[in-house]
Coordinates of C-alpha atoms in Angstrom, one line a residue:
X88 CA 57.6 -22.3 39.8
X89 CA 54.0 -24.5 41.0
X90 CA 51.2 -25.9 39.2
X91 CA 48.2 -27.5 41.0
X92 CA 45.4 -29.8 40.1
X93 CA 42.3 -31.5 41.0
X94 CA 42.2 -35.2 40.5
X95 CA 38.4 -35.5 39.5
X96 CA 37.9 -39.2 38.0
X97 CA 36.0 -41.7 40.5
X98 CA 38.3 -44.4 39.5
X99 CA 41.8 -44.8 40.8
X100 CA 44.8 -43.7 38.7
X101 CA 48.7 -44.3 39.7
X102 CA 49.8 -40.7 39.8
X103 CA 52.5 -40.9 37.2
X104 CA 49.8 -41.5 34.8
X105 CA 47.9 -38.5 35.7
X106 CA 50.7 -36.5 35.1
X107 CA 51.2 -37.6 32.0
X108 CA 47.8 -36.6 31.0
X109 CA 48.6 -32.9 32.1
X110 CA 51.9 -33.1 29.8
X111 CA 54.5 -33.8 32.1
X112 CA 57.2 -36.3 30.4
X113 CA 59.8 -38.3 31.7
X114 CA 62.2 -35.8 31.1
X115 CA 60.4 -33.3 33.3
X116 CA 59.9 -35.9 36.0
X117 CA 63.6 -36.8 36.3
X118 CA 64.2 -32.7 36.5
X119 CA 61.7 -32.3 39.1
X120 CA 63.3 -35.7 41.2
X121 CA 67.0 -34.4 40.7
X122 CA 67.2 -30.6 40.5
X123 CA 65.4 -29.6 43.5
X124 CA 61.5 -30.1 42.6
X125 CA 58.9 -32.0 44.1
X126 CA 55.5 -33.6 43.7
X127 CA 52.9 -33.5 46.8
X128 CA 49.4 -34.8 47.1
X129 CA 46.6 -33.0 49.6
X130 CA 50.1 -31.3 51.1
X131 CA 52.0 -34.7 51.5
X132 CA 55.4 -35.6 49.3
X133 CA 54.3 -38.6 47.1
X134 CA 56.4 -40.3 44.5
X135 CA 55.0 -41.0 41.1
X136 CA 53.5 -44.9 42.3
X137 CA 50.8 -43.2 44.7
X138 CA 47.1 -44.1 43.7
X139 CA 44.9 -41.3 43.3
X140 CA 41.6 -40.8 44.6
X141 CA 38.7 -38.4 43.7
X142 CA 39.6 -34.8 44.6
X143 CA 43.1 -35.3 45.8
X144 CA 44.8 -32.2 45.2
X145 CA 48.3 -32.4 43.4
X146 CA 50.9 -30.0 43.5
X147 CA 53.9 -30.1 41.4
X148 CA 57.0 -27.8 42.3
X149 CA 59.2 -27.1 39.0
X150 CA 62.6 -26.0 39.8
X151 CA 63.9 -23.0 38.2
X152 CA 65.7 -23.2 34.8
X153 CA 68.6 -20.5 35.6
X154 CA 70.1 -19.1 32.3
X155 CA 71.9 -20.3 28.9
X156 CA 75.1 -19.1 30.1
X157 CA 76.4 -19.5 26.2
X158 CA 73.7 -16.8 25.2
X159 CA 75.0 -13.5 25.1
X160 CA 73.3 -10.4 25.7
X161 CA 71.6 -7.8 23.4
X162 CA 70.4 -4.5 25.5
X163 CA 68.3 -3.7 22.5
X164 CA 64.6 -3.2 23.9
X165 CA 62.0 -5.7 22.5
X166 CA 58.4 -4.6 21.4
X167 CA 56.4 -6.4 23.5
X168 CA 52.7 -7.6 22.7
X169 CA 51.9 -10.1 25.4
X170 CA 53.3 -11.5 28.7
X171 CA 52.2 -13.3 31.5
X172 CA 54.0 -16.1 33.7
X173 CA 54.2 -18.4 30.6
X174 CA 54.5 -16.8 27.6
X175 CA 56.2 -13.8 26.0
X176 CA 54.9 -12.6 22.6
X177 CA 56.9 -10.1 20.6
X178 CA 57.2 -7.9 17.4
X179 CA 60.0 -8.8 15.5
X180 CA 61.6 -6.4 13.3
X181 CA 63.1 -7.3 10.2
X182 CA 66.8 -7.9 9.8
X183 CA 66.9 -9.5 13.1
X184 CA 67.6 -13.2 13.2
X185 CA 65.4 -15.2 15.8
X186 CA 68.4 -17.5 17.4
X187 CA 72.3 -17.1 17.3
X188 CA 74.0 -18.9 14.9
X189 CA 77.8 -20.1 14.8
X190 CA 79.1 -16.7 13.2
X191 CA 76.6 -14.8 14.3
X192 CA 76.3 -15.1 18.1
X193 CA 75.0 -12.1 19.3
X194 CA 72.2 -9.6 18.3
X195 CA 69.2 -11.9 17.6
X196 CA 65.7 -11.9 19.1
X197 CA 67.2 -14.6 21.9
X198 CA 69.9 -12.4 22.6
X199 CA 67.5 -9.4 23.1
X200 CA 64.9 -11.3 25.0
X201 CA 67.6 -12.8 27.7
X202 CA 68.6 -9.5 28.3
X203 CA 65.2 -8.6 29.1
X204 CA 64.9 -11.5 31.5
X205 CA 68.1 -10.2 33.1
X206 CA 66.6 -6.9 33.7
X207 CA 63.7 -8.0 35.0
X208 CA 65.4 -10.7 37.4
X209 CA 63.3 -13.7 36.6
X210 CA 63.9 -16.9 37.8
X211 CA 63.8 -18.6 34.4
X212 CA 65.8 -17.2 31.9
X213 CA 66.5 -19.9 29.6
X214 CA 65.3 -18.8 26.1
X215 CA 62.3 -21.3 24.8
X216 CA 61.7 -20.2 21.0
X217 CA 58.2 -21.5 20.1
X218 CA 58.0 -19.8 16.7
X219 CA 60.6 -18.5 14.8
X220 CA 60.7 -16.2 11.8
X221 CA 63.5 -15.8 8.9
X222 CA 66.1 -12.9 9.7
X223 CA 64.2 -10.5 7.3
X224 CA 61.0 -11.6 8.2
X225 CA 59.0 -9.3 10.6
X226 CA 56.2 -9.7 12.7
X227 CA 54.7 -12.2 15.7
X228 CA 57.3 -14.2 17.8
X229 CA 56.2 -16.7 20.6
X230 CA 58.5 -17.4 23.4
X231 CA 57.6 -19.8 26.1
X232 CA 59.2 -18.3 29.3
X233 CA 60.0 -22.2 30.8
X234 CA 60.2 -25.9 29.7
X235 CA 57.0 -27.2 31.0
X236 CA 55.1 -24.2 28.7
X237 CA 57.3 -24.8 25.8
X238 CA 56.6 -28.8 26.0
X239 CA 52.8 -28.1 25.8
X240 CA 53.2 -25.7 23.1
X241 CA 54.9 -28.0 20.7
X242 CA 52.2 -30.6 21.4
X243 CA 49.5 -28.0 20.1
X244 CA 52.3 -26.8 16.8
X245 CA 52.5 -30.6 16.1
X246 CA 48.5 -30.9 16.0
X247 CA 48.3 -28.0 13.8
X248 CA 46.6 -26.1 16.2
X249 CA 48.6 -22.6 16.0
X250 CA 47.0 -20.8 13.3
X251 CA 49.7 -18.5 11.5
X252 CA 49.1 -15.6 9.1
X253 CA 51.1 -13.8 7.3
X254 CA 51.0 -10.6 4.4
X255 CA 53.0 -10.5 1.9
X256 CA 54.0 -8.4 -1.5
X257 CA 54.6 -10.3 -4.5
X258 CA 55.7 -9.5 -7.8
X259 CA 56.3 -11.0 -11.4
X260 CA 53.4 -12.9 -12.6
X261 CA 50.7 -11.4 -10.6
X262 CA 48.0 -11.2 -13.3
X263 CA 47.7 -14.8 -12.8
X264 CA 47.1 -15.2 -8.9
X265 CA 43.3 -16.3 -8.2
X266 CA 41.3 -14.4 -5.5
X267 CA 41.7 -17.7 -3.1
X268 CA 43.6 -20.5 -3.7
X269 CA 45.7 -23.5 -2.0
X270 CA 49.4 -23.8 -3.2
X271 CA 50.6 -27.8 -2.4
X272 CA 54.1 -28.7 -3.8
X273 CA 56.8 -30.3 -1.7
X274 CA 59.8 -28.7 -1.0
X275 CA 63.3 -30.2 -0.5
X276 CA 66.5 -28.6 0.4
X277 CA 68.5 -27.2 -2.5
X278 CA 72.0 -29.0 -2.4
X279 CA 73.5 -26.4 -5.0
X280 CA 73.0 -23.8 -2.2
X281 CA 73.8 -23.5 1.5
X282 CA 70.4 -21.5 2.1
X283 CA 67.7 -22.1 -0.4
X284 CA 65.1 -24.6 -0.8
X285 CA 63.4 -25.9 -4.2
X286 CA 60.3 -27.7 -5.6
X287 CA 61.0 -31.3 -5.5
X288 CA 59.1 -34.4 -5.2
X289 CA 61.2 -35.9 -2.8
X290 CA 60.5 -33.0 -0.1
X291 CA 58.5 -32.9 2.2
X292 CA 54.5 -31.9 2.0
X293 CA 53.7 -28.3 2.3
X294 CA 50.9 -26.2 2.1
X295 CA 50.3 -22.7 1.6
X296 CA 46.8 -21.1 1.3
X297 CA 46.3 -17.4 0.3
X298 CA 43.6 -14.4 0.0
X299 CA 44.4 -12.1 -2.5
X300 CA 43.6 -8.7 -1.2
X301 CA 44.4 -6.2 -4.0
X302 CA 47.0 -6.0 -6.9
X303 CA 48.0 -3.6 -9.7
X304 CA 50.2 -4.6 -12.7
X305 CA 53.3 -4.6 -10.8
X306 CA 52.5 -5.7 -7.2
X307 CA 50.3 -7.5 -5.3
X308 CA 49.2 -7.9 -1.4
X309 CA 48.3 -11.4 -0.7
X310 CA 46.9 -12.6 3.1
X311 CA 48.5 -16.1 3.6
X312 CA 47.8 -19.2 6.2
X313 CA 50.6 -21.5 6.9
X314 CA 49.1 -25.4 6.9
X315 CA 52.8 -26.9 7.3
X316 CA 56.1 -25.0 8.5
X317 CA 58.9 -25.9 5.9
X318 CA 62.0 -23.7 5.9
X319 CA 61.3 -20.5 3.4
X320 CA 58.0 -22.2 2.6
X321 CA 56.1 -19.0 1.8
X322 CA 58.9 -17.8 -0.3
X323 CA 59.6 -20.9 -2.1
X324 CA 55.8 -21.4 -2.9
X325 CA 55.3 -17.9 -4.7
X326 CA 58.6 -18.1 -6.5
X327 CA 57.5 -21.3 -7.5
X328 CA 54.0 -20.0 -9.2
X329 CA 55.7 -16.8 -10.6
X330 CA 55.3 -14.4 -7.9
X331 CA 58.7 -14.2 -5.8
X332 CA 58.1 -11.9 -3.0
X333 CA 59.4 -8.2 -3.4
X334 CA 62.9 -7.9 -1.7
X335 CA 63.5 -11.3 -2.0
X336 CA 66.7 -11.4 -3.7
X337 CA 67.2 -15.3 -3.1
X338 CA 64.0 -16.6 -5.0
X339 CA 64.0 -13.8 -7.4
X340 CA 61.7 -11.3 -6.1
X341 CA 62.6 -7.3 -7.3
X342 CA 65.0 -5.7 -5.0
X343 CA 65.4 -1.8 -4.9
X344 CA 65.8 1.3 -2.3
X345 CA 62.2 1.0 -1.2
X346 CA 62.4 -3.0 -0.5
X347 CA 65.5 -4.6 0.1
X348 CA 64.3 -7.6 1.9
X349 CA 61.5 -10.2 1.7
X350 CA 58.0 -8.2 2.0
X351 CA 56.7 -10.9 4.5
X352 CA 55.2 -10.2 7.8
X353 CA 53.8 -12.7 10.4
X354 CA 50.4 -10.5 11.6
X355 CA 48.5 -12.7 13.3
X356 CA 48.8 -15.6 15.7
X357 CA 45.5 -18.0 17.2
X358 CA 46.2 -20.7 19.6
X359 CA 45.1 -22.1 23.1
X360 CA 46.9 -21.0 26.7
X361 CA 48.8 -24.0 27.7
X362 CA 47.3 -23.6 31.5
X363 CA 44.4 -21.9 31.2
X364 CA 42.9 -22.7 28.0
X365 CA 42.2 -19.7 27.0
X366 CA 41.8 -19.0 23.4
X367 CA 44.8 -16.2 22.2
X368 CA 44.6 -14.3 19.5
X369 CA 47.1 -11.5 18.3
X370 CA 47.4 -9.4 15.4
X371 CA 50.6 -6.8 14.7
X372 CA 49.8 -3.9 11.7
X373 CA 52.7 -4.2 8.9
X374 CA 55.9 -2.5 9.2
X375 CA 56.1 0.7 7.7
X376 CA 58.1 -0.6 4.8
X377 CA 55.8 -2.8 3.5
X378 CA 52.8 -0.4 4.5
X379 CA 54.4 2.3 2.7
X380 CA 54.4 0.2 -0.5
X381 CA 51.1 -1.4 -0.2
X382 CA 49.9 2.1 -0.2
X383 CA 51.1 2.3 -3.6
X384 CA 48.4 -0.3 -5.0
X385 CA 45.1 1.5 -6.1

């Protein structure tokens, strides 16, 4: 894969520092050097010590990534929301994990995406998960289609430049929900469980902002924006204020035949395309199980 830049500064600069400004790490430079890539300036191969001049054309060739041989193939079709040479945005169904685990090596979104890459005969078949969701959470997920894109999107995540919004159905003490509020409570591991998290002063800061959309005596639909990305953050925060998610048995939510998974859906993502700088905005309607339950709220 090739990327081209025009050096537009008037003062000279060493090529390696210019490449760093473009998000090319030392690790990626090593990959380019030792795995079949190349760096050229004005059509001539140069090393990173080259001194750039105004209007020099820099072309980077990054070697193909092949595939993760240990990631198994799952031929289940994926629901593609957006795709280009660098990104893949999909709508993940509930009851599907994001990535394989030791005792569940197949059946995840990563397995399904790899099979899709294989069917398309893409040169890059390594799976780069940018945003993941819990197994029982539905909604939008972002995959980078090569390591350079993944690295640049990770910078946006660290700088909190990803907007992630969710809708959830909550139960419990819903009468005390405010029209708009920020839950700011630290989250830590619960060492009495392999899975659970808990509110604890020793934990990491976690912020969840919510807006109340509608409610009745038993159920409320809330719109949520994450400002941090802790494991189980939404589930832990709403359980902490007495309003666990419907279907979330782990954190005390009501489970029955109408909702047997946490009623949580990532419906909106906003971020900047790592190469075109285009503002990207994706939305995805509630899945049928949540939509049917939400309709019961008059």
